[in-house]
Coordinates of C-alpha atoms in Angstrom, one line a residue:
Chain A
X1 CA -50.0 4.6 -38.9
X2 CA -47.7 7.3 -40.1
X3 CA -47.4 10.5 -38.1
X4 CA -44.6 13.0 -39.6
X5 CA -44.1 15.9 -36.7
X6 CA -42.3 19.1 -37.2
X7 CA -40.5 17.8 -40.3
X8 CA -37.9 20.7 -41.8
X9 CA -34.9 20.5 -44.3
X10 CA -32.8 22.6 -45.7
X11 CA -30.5 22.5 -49.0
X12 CA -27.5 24.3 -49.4
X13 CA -29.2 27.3 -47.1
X14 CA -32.7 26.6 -48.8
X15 CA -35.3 25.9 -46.4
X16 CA -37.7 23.2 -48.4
X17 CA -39.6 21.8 -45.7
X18 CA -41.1 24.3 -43.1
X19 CA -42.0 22.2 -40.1
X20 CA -44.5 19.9 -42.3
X21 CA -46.9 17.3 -40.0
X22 CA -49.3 15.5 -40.8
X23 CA -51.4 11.6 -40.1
X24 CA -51.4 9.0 -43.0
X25 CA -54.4 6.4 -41.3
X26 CA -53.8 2.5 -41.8
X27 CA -55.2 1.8 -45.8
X28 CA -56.3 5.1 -46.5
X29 CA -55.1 6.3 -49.6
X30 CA -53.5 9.6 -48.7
X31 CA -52.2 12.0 -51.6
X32 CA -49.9 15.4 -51.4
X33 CA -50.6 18.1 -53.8
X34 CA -48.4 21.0 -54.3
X35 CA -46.8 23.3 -57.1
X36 CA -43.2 22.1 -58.9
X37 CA -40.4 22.6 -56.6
X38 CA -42.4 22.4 -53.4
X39 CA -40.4 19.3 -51.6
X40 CA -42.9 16.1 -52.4
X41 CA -40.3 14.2 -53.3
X42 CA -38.3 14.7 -50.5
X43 CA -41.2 14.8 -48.3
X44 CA -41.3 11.1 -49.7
X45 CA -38.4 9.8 -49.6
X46 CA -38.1 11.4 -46.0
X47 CA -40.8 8.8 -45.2
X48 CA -38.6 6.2 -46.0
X49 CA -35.4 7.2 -44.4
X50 CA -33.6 8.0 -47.4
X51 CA -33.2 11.9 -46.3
X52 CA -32.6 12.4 -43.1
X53 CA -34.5 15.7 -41.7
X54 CA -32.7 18.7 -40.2
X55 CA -35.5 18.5 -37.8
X56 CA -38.3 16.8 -36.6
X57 CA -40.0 13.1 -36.7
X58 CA -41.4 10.4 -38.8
X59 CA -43.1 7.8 -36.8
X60 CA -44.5 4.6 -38.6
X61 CA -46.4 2.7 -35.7
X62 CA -44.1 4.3 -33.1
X63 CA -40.4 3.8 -35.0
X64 CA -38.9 7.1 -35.7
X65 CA -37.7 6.4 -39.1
X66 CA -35.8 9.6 -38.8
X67 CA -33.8 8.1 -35.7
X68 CA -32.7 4.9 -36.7
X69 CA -29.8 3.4 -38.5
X70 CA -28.5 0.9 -39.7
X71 CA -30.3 -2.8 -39.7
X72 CA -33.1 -1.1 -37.5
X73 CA -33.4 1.4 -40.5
X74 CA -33.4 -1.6 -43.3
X75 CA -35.9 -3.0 -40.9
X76 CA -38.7 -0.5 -40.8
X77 CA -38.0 -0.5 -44.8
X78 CA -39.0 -3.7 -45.1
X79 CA -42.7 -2.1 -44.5
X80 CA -42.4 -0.4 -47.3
X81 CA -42.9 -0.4 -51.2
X82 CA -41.5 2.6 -53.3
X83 CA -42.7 3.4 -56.5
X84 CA -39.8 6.1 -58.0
X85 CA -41.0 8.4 -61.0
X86 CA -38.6 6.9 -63.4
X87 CA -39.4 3.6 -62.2
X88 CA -35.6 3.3 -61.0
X89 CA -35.8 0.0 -62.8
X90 CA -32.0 -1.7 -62.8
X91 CA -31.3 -0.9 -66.7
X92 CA -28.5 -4.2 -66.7
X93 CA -31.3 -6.5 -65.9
X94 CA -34.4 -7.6 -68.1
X95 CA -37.8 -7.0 -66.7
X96 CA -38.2 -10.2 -65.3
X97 CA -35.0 -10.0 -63.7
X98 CA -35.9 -7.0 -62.0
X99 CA -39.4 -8.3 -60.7
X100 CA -37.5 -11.1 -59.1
X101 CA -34.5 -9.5 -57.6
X102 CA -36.1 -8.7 -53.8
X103 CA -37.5 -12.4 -54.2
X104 CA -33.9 -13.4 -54.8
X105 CA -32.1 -11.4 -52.5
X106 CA -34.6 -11.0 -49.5
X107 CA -36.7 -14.3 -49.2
X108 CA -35.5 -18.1 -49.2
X109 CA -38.0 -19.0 -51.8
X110 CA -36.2 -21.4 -54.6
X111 CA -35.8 -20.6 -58.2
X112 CA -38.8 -22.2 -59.4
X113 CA -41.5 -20.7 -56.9
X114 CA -39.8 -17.2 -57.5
X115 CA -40.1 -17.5 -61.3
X116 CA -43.8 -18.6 -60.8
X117 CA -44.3 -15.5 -58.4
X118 CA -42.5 -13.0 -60.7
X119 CA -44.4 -14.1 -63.7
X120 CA -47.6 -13.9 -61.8
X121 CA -47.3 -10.2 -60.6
X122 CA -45.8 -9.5 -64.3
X123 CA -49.2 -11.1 -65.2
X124 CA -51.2 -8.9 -62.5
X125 CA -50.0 -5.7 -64.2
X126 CA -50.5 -6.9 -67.8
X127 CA -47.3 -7.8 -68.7
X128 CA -47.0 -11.1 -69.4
X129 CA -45.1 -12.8 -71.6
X130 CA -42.7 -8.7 -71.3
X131 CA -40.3 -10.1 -68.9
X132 CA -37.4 -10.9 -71.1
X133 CA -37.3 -7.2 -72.4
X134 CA -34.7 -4.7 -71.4
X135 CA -36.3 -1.5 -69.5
X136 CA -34.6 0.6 -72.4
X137 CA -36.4 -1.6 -74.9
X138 CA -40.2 -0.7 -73.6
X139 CA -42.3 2.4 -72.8
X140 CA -42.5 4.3 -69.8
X141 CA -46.0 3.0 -69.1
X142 CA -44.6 -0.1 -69.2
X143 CA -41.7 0.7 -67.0
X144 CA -44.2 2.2 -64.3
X145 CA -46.3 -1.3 -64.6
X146 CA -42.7 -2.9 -64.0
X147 CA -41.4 -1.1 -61.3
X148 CA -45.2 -1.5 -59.4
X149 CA -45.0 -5.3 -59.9
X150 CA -41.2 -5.5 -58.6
X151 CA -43.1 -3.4 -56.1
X152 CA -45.9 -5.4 -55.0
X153 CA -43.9 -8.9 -55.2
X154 CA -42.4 -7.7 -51.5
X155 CA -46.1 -7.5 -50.9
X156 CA -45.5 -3.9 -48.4
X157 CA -47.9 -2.9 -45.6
X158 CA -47.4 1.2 -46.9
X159 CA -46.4 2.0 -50.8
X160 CA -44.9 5.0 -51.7
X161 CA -45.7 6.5 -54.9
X162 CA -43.8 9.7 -56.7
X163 CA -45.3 11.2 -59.2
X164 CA -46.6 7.2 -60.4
X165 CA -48.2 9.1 -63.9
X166 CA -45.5 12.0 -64.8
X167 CA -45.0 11.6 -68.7
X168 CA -48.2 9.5 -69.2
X169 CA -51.0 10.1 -71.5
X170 CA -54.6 10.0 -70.1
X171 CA -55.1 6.8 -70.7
X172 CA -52.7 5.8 -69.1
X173 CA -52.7 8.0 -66.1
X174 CA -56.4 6.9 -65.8
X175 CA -54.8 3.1 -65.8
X176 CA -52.4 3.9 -63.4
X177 CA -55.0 5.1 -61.0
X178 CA -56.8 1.9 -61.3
X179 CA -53.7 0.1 -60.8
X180 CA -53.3 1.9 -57.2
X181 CA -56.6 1.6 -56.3
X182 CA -56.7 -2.3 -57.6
X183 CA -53.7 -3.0 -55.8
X184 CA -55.1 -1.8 -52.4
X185 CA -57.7 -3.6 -52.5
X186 CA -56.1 -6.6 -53.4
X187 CA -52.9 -6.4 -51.0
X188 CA -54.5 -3.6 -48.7
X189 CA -51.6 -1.5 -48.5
X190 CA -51.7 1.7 -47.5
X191 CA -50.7 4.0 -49.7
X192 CA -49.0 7.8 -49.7
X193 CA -49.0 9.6 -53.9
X194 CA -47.4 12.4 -54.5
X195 CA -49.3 14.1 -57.8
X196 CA -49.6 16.8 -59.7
X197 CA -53.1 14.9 -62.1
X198 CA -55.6 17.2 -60.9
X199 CA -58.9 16.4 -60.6
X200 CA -58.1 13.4 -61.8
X201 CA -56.2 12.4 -58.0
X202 CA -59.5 13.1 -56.3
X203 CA -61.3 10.8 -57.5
X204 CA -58.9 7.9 -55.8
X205 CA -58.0 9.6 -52.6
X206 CA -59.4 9.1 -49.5
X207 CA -57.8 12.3 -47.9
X208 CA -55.3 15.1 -49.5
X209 CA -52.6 17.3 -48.0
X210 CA -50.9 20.4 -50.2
X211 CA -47.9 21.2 -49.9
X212 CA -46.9 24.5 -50.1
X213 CA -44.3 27.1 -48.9
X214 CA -42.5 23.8 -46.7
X215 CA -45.8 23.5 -44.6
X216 CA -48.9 21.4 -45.2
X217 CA -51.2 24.2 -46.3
X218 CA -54.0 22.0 -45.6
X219 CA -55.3 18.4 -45.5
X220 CA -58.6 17.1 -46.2
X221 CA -61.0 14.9 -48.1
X222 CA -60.9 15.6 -52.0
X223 CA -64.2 17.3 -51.2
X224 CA -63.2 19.6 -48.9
X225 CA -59.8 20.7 -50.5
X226 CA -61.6 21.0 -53.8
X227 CA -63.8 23.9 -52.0
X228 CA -61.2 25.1 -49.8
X229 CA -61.6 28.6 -48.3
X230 CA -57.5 28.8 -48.7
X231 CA -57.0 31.0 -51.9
X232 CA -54.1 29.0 -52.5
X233 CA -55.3 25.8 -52.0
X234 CA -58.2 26.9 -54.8
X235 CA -56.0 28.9 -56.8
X236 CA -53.9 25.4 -57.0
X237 CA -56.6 23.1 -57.4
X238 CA -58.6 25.7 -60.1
X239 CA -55.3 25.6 -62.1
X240 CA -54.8 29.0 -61.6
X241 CA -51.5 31.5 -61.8
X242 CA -51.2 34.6 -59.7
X243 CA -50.0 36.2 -62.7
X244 CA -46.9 36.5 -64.8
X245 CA -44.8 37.6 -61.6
X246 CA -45.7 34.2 -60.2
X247 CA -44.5 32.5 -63.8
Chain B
X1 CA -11.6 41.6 -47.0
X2 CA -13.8 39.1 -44.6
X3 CA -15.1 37.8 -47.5
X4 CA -11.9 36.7 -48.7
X5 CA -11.2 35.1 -45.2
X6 CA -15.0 33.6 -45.5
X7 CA -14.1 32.3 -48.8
X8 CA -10.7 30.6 -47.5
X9 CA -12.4 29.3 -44.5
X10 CA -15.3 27.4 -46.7
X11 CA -12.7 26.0 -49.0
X12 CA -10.5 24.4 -46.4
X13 CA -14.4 23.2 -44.5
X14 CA -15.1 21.5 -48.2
X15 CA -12.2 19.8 -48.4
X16 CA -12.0 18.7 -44.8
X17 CA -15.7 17.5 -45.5
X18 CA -15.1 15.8 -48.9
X19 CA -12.2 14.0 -46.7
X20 CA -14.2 12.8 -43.8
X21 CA -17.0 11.5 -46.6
X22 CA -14.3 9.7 -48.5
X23 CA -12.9 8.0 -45.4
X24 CA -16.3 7.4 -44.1
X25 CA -17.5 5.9 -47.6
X26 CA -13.8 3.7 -47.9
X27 CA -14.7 2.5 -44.3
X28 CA -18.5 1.7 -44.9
X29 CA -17.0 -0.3 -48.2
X30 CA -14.3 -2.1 -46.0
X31 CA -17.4 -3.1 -43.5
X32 CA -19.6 -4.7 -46.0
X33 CA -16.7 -6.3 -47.5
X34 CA -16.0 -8.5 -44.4
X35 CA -19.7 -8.4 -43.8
X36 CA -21.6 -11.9 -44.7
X37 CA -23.2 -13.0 -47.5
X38 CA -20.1 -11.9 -49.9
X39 CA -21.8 -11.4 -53.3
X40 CA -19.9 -14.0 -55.2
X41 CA -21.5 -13.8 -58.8
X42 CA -20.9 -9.6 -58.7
X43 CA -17.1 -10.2 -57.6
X44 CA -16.9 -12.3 -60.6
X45 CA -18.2 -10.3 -63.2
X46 CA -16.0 -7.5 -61.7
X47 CA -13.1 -9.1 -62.1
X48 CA -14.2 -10.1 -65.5
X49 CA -15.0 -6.6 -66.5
X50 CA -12.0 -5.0 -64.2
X51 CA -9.4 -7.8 -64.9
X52 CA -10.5 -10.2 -67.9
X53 CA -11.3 -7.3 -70.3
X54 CA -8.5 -5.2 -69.6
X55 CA -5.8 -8.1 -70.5
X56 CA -5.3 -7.0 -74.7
X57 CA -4.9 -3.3 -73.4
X58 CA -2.2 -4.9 -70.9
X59 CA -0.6 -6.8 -73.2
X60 CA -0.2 -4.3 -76.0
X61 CA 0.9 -1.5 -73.8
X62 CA 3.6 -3.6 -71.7
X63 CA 4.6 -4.9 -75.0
X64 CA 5.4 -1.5 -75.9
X65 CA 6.7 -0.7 -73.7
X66 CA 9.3 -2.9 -72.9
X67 CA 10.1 -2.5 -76.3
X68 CA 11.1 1.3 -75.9
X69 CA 12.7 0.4 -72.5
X70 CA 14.7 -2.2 -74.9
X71 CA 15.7 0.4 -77.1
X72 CA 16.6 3.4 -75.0
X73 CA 18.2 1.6 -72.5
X74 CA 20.4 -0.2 -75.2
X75 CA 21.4 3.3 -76.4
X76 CA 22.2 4.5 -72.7
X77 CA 24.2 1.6 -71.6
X78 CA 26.1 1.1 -75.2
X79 CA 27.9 4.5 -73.9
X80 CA 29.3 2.9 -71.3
X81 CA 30.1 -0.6 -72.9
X82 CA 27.9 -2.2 -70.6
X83 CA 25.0 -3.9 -73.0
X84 CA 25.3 -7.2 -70.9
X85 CA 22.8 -5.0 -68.2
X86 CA 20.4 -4.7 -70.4
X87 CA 18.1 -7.3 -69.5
X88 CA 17.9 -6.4 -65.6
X89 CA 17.5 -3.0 -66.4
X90 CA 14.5 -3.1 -68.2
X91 CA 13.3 -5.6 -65.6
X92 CA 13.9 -3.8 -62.9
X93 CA 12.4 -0.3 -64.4
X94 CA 9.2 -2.9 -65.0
X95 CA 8.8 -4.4 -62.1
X96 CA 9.8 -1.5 -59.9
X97 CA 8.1 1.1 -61.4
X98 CA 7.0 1.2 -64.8
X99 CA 4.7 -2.4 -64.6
X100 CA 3.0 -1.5 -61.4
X101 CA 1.9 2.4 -62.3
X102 CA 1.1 2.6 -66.3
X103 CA -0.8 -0.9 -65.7
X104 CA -2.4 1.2 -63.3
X105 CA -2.9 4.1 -65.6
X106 CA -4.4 2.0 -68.2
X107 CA -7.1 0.2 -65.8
X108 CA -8.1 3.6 -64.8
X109 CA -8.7 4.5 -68.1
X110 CA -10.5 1.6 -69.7
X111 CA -12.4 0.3 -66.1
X112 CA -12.2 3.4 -63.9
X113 CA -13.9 5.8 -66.2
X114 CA -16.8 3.4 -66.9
X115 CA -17.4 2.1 -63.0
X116 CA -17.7 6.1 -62.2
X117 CA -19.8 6.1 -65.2
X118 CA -22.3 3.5 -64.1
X119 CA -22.6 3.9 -60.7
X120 CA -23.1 7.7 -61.5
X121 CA -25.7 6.6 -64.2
X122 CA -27.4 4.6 -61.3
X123 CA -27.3 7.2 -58.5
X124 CA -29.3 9.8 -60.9
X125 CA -31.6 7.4 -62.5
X126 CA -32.5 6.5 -58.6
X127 CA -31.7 3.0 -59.0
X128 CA -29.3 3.6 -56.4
X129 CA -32.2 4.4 -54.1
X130 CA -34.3 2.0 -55.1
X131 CA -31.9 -0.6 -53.8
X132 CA -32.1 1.2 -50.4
X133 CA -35.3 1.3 -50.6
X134 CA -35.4 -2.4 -50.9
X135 CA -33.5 -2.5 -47.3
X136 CA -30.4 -3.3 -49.8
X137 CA -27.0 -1.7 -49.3
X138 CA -25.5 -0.3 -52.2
X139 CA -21.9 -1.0 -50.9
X140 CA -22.7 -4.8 -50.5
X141 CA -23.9 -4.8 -54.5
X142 CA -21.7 -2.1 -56.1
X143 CA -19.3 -1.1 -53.7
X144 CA -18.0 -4.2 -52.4
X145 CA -17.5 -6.5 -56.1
X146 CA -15.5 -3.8 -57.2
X147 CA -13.5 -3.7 -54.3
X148 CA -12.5 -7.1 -54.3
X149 CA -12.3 -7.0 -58.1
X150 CA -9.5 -4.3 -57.6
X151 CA -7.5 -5.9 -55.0
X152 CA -7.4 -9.4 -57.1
X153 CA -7.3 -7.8 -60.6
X154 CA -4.7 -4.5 -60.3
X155 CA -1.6 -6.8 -59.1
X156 CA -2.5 -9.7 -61.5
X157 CA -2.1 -6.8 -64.3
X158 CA 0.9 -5.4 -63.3
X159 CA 2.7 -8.9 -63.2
X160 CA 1.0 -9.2 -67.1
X161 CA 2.6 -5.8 -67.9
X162 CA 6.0 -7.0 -66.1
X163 CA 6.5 -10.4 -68.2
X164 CA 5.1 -9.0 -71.2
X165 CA 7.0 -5.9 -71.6
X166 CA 10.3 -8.1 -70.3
X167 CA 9.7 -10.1 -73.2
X168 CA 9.2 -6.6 -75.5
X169 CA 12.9 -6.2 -74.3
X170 CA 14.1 -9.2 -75.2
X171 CA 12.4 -8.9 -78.2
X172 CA 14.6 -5.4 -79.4
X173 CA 17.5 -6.3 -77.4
X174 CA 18.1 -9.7 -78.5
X175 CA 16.3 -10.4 -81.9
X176 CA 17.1 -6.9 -83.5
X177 CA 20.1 -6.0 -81.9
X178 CA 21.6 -9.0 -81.5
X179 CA 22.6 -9.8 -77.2
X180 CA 22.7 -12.5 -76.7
X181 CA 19.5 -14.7 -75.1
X182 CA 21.3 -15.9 -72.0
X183 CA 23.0 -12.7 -71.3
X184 CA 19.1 -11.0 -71.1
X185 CA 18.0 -13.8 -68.9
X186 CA 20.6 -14.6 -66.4
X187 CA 21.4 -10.8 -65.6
X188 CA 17.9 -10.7 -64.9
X189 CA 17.8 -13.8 -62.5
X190 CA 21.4 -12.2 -61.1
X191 CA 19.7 -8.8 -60.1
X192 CA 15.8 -9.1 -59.7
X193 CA 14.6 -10.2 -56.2
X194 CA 11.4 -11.7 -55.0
X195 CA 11.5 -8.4 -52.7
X196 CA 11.4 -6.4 -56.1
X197 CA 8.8 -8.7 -57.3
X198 CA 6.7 -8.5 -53.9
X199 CA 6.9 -4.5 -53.8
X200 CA 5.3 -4.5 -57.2
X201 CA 2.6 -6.7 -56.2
X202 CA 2.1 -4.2 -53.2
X203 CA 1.7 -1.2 -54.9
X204 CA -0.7 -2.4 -57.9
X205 CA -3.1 -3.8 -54.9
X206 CA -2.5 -0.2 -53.2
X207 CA -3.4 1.7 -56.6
X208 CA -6.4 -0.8 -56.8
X209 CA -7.7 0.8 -54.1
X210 CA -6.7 4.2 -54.7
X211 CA -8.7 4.0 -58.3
X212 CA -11.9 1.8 -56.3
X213 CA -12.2 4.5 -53.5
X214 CA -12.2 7.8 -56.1
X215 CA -14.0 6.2 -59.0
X216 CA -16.7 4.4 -56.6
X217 CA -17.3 7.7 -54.5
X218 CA -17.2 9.6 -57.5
X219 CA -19.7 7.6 -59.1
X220 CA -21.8 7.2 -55.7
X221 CA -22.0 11.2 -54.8
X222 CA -22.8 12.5 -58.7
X223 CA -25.7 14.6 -59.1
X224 CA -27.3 17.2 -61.3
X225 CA -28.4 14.8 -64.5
X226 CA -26.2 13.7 -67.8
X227 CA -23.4 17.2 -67.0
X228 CA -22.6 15.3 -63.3
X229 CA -22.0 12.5 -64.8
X230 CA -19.8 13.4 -67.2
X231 CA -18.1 15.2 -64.3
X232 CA -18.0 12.6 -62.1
X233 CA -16.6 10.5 -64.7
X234 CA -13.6 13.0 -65.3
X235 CA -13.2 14.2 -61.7
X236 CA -12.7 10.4 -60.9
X237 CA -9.9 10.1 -64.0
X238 CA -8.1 12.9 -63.4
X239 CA -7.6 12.4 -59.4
X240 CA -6.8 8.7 -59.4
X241 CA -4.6 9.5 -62.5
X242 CA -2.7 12.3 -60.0
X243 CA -3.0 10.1 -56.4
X244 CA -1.4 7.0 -58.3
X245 CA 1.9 9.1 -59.1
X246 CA 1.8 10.9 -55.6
X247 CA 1.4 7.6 -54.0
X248 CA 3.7 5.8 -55.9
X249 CA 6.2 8.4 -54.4
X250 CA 5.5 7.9 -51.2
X251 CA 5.8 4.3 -51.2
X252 CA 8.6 4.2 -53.3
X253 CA 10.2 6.4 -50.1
X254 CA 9.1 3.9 -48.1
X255 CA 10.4 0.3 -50.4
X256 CA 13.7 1.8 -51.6

């Protein structure tokens, strides 16, 4: 479904991405692993076409997303769901507001059936009766629960999710979790997670890559990355520093 | 001593970039402006929030300043016995130049500072993304209102700051030292044109877009947190401040 080929990028003379490839299959839920400062996120958000590689391809059922422009780009994007660490919920509108907004601006559906949809996914990720709120005036679990339901009301064939738990305690990391699994089962996206919760990831992956140096060290199922030869694949997954040089 | 050339030759690449990336982000603006569905509701609230909200500021500065215009000019032309001028004077100063550029000035200020602001606030917080990631153009939802806002809101100002501060004349001139009312008001229909009136319009809707491009692309291109923020948010003050009095040359070369 998603084939990224050769990807590199560089910032301000800094090489982040090394020639990175690798094969997302259709509702798998495919996860990247890799140390602070590696290039998930803009391995991400590369996916989507909003950084352009210096080099190298993203295909999504045969569009180069690194190719197109323009309405062909917005086009592709319609595929896709993105779920942004902060939430990137719009902080002038309440909650509701927000879950409604692609309703408003991208379908034809009238006031009342978009309320009733809105409320409903609001409902889905247990936040009814939440809407009315301001982001600024609820948690960041919350926010992440708002930003997934504004998320899943464009009901996308592939969600992208960065970081989804950074900030979170277990709880809700574990609900979180849930949440992607639940809503893959229930809209059968398919899904790409950029994470640093380790084990915890495993445990709703199908198949992990880890990033590291700008390549993908390697990719796998959670089993066989969590007894990967690669000393740095273990030495990631173990939680283990190569010393205070390293730090 | 190639460094030093090095140096010179990246600083004149920079600006030739930040150039190209302006034009290109004016034109992308101009684009989605004349591109259907025009966001009506946001062009509103702009104008609210650009035009509406910036009236009392208006008011109170052309007040004032008419009233020192009143009062300096007075002095100046007493010297020559010629107090009857007083009225067109200060209109023409107004309309010409005065009403068009501190209006100007002011909006930048109060509205300029706070669209940087926002938009800046937006781009870190990645809701700026999360619109494209919507297949939603920024320009069409931020760009584009404030555009329009500027064009409709910076000439309506200036003719504010105009009448008011002609009136802040009259007010020293006439009431407090005693011309009389329809020597202030005929020299004024006697020497102001609608050509006068017209080149004032002009250059508010040209510093409308002068303060939209550098506070919008300011705003759109901040990064690095809360610290580029607050520099975007002075950058874009500071250079539509400066490019209002360098343009208001140049077309001032150009009306007179």
């Amino acid at each position: 479904m998603i084939d990224v080929v050769g990807l590199h990028k560089s910032f301000n003379g800094q090489e982040v991405l090394k020639g990175v490839g690798f094969r997302v299959e259709k509702g798998e839920v495919f996860t990247v692993i890799g140390g602070s400062g590696q290039g998930k996120s803009v391995l991400l958000k590369h996916l989507l076409g909003l950084i352009k590689p210096d080099k190298g391809h993203v295909y999504v059922d045969g569009t180069d997303i690194a190719a197109v422009t323009g309405e062909e780009l917005y086009k592709a994007r319609d595929r896709f769901g993105y779920l942004f660490q902060g939430g990137a919920l719009f902080d002038s509108m309440t909650i509701f507001d927000n879950v409604a907004f692609p309703l408003q601006e991208k379908t034809k559906m009238k006031a009342a059936e978009i309320k009733d949809r809105a409320e409903a996914e609001l409902a889905k990720v247990g936040l009814s009766g939440m809407g009315h709120k301001f982001p600024a005036e609820v948690s960041g679990g919350m926010k992440k629960r708002a930003a997934f339901a504004r998320v899943l009301v464009m009901n996308p064939e592939i969600v992208l999710f960065d970081e989804p738990t950074t900030g979170l305690d277990p709880v809700l990391v574990d609900s979180v979790h849930r949440l992607i699994v639940w809503g893959r089962e229930n809209y059968g996206y398919t899904a790409v997670v950029v994470s640093h919760e380790i084990p915890e990831i495993f445990d709703i992956s199908d198949r992990v890559g880890m990033l590291d140096g700008g390549v993908m060290l390697q990719v796998g199922t959670p089993g066989e990355i969590k007894g990967s030869d690669n000393p740095r694949v273990r030495r990631f997954v173990r939680g283990e520093s190569e010393g205070a040089a390293q730090f | 001593m190639l460094s030093i050339f090095q140096r010179m030759g990246r600083a004149v690449l920079d600006a030739l970039r930040g150039m190209g990336r302006m034009g290109t982000f004016f034109a992308t603006s101009l684009y989605w402006t004349v591109k259907p569905p025009l966001k009506f509701g946001r062009v509103l609230r702009q104008i609210s929030f650009i035009g509406s909200k910036s009236i009392p500021l208006i008011v109170l500065t052309g007040g004032f300043t008419g009233m020192i215009l009143g009062l300096q000019v007075y002095y100046t032309l007493r010297k020559f016995g010629a107090e009857a001028y007083l009225g067109p004077a200060v209109a023409l100063s107004l309309i010409r130049e005065l009403g068009p550029v501190l209006s100007a000035l002011m909006i930048t200020g109060r509205a300029g500072s706070a669209i940087a602001a926002e938009i800046g606030i937006m781009r870190i917080s990645e809701q700026v993304d999360a619109l494209e990631s919507m297949s939603l153009s920024p320009f069409r939802y931020l760009m584009t209102p404030n555009l329009i806002a500027s064009l409709f809101s910076f000439p309506l100002l200036g003719a504010i700051f105009n009448v008011v501060g002609i009136y802040g004349g009259y007010i020293v001139g006439v009431r407090l030292l005693g011309l009389s009312s329809g020597t202030y008001f005929s020299g004024i229909q006697d020497f102001v044109e609608m050509g006068d009136v017209t080149d004032s319009l002009i250059k508010s809707a040209c510093f409308g877009i002068i303060v939209f491009l550098v506070c919008c692309y300011q705003g759109y291109y901040t990064r690095h947190g809360a610290e580029g923020v607050s520099r975007a948010t002075t950058t874009a003050v500071v250079m539509a401040s400066t490019l209002i009095l360098v343009w208001d040359y140049f077309l001032n070369s150009v009306m007179i």
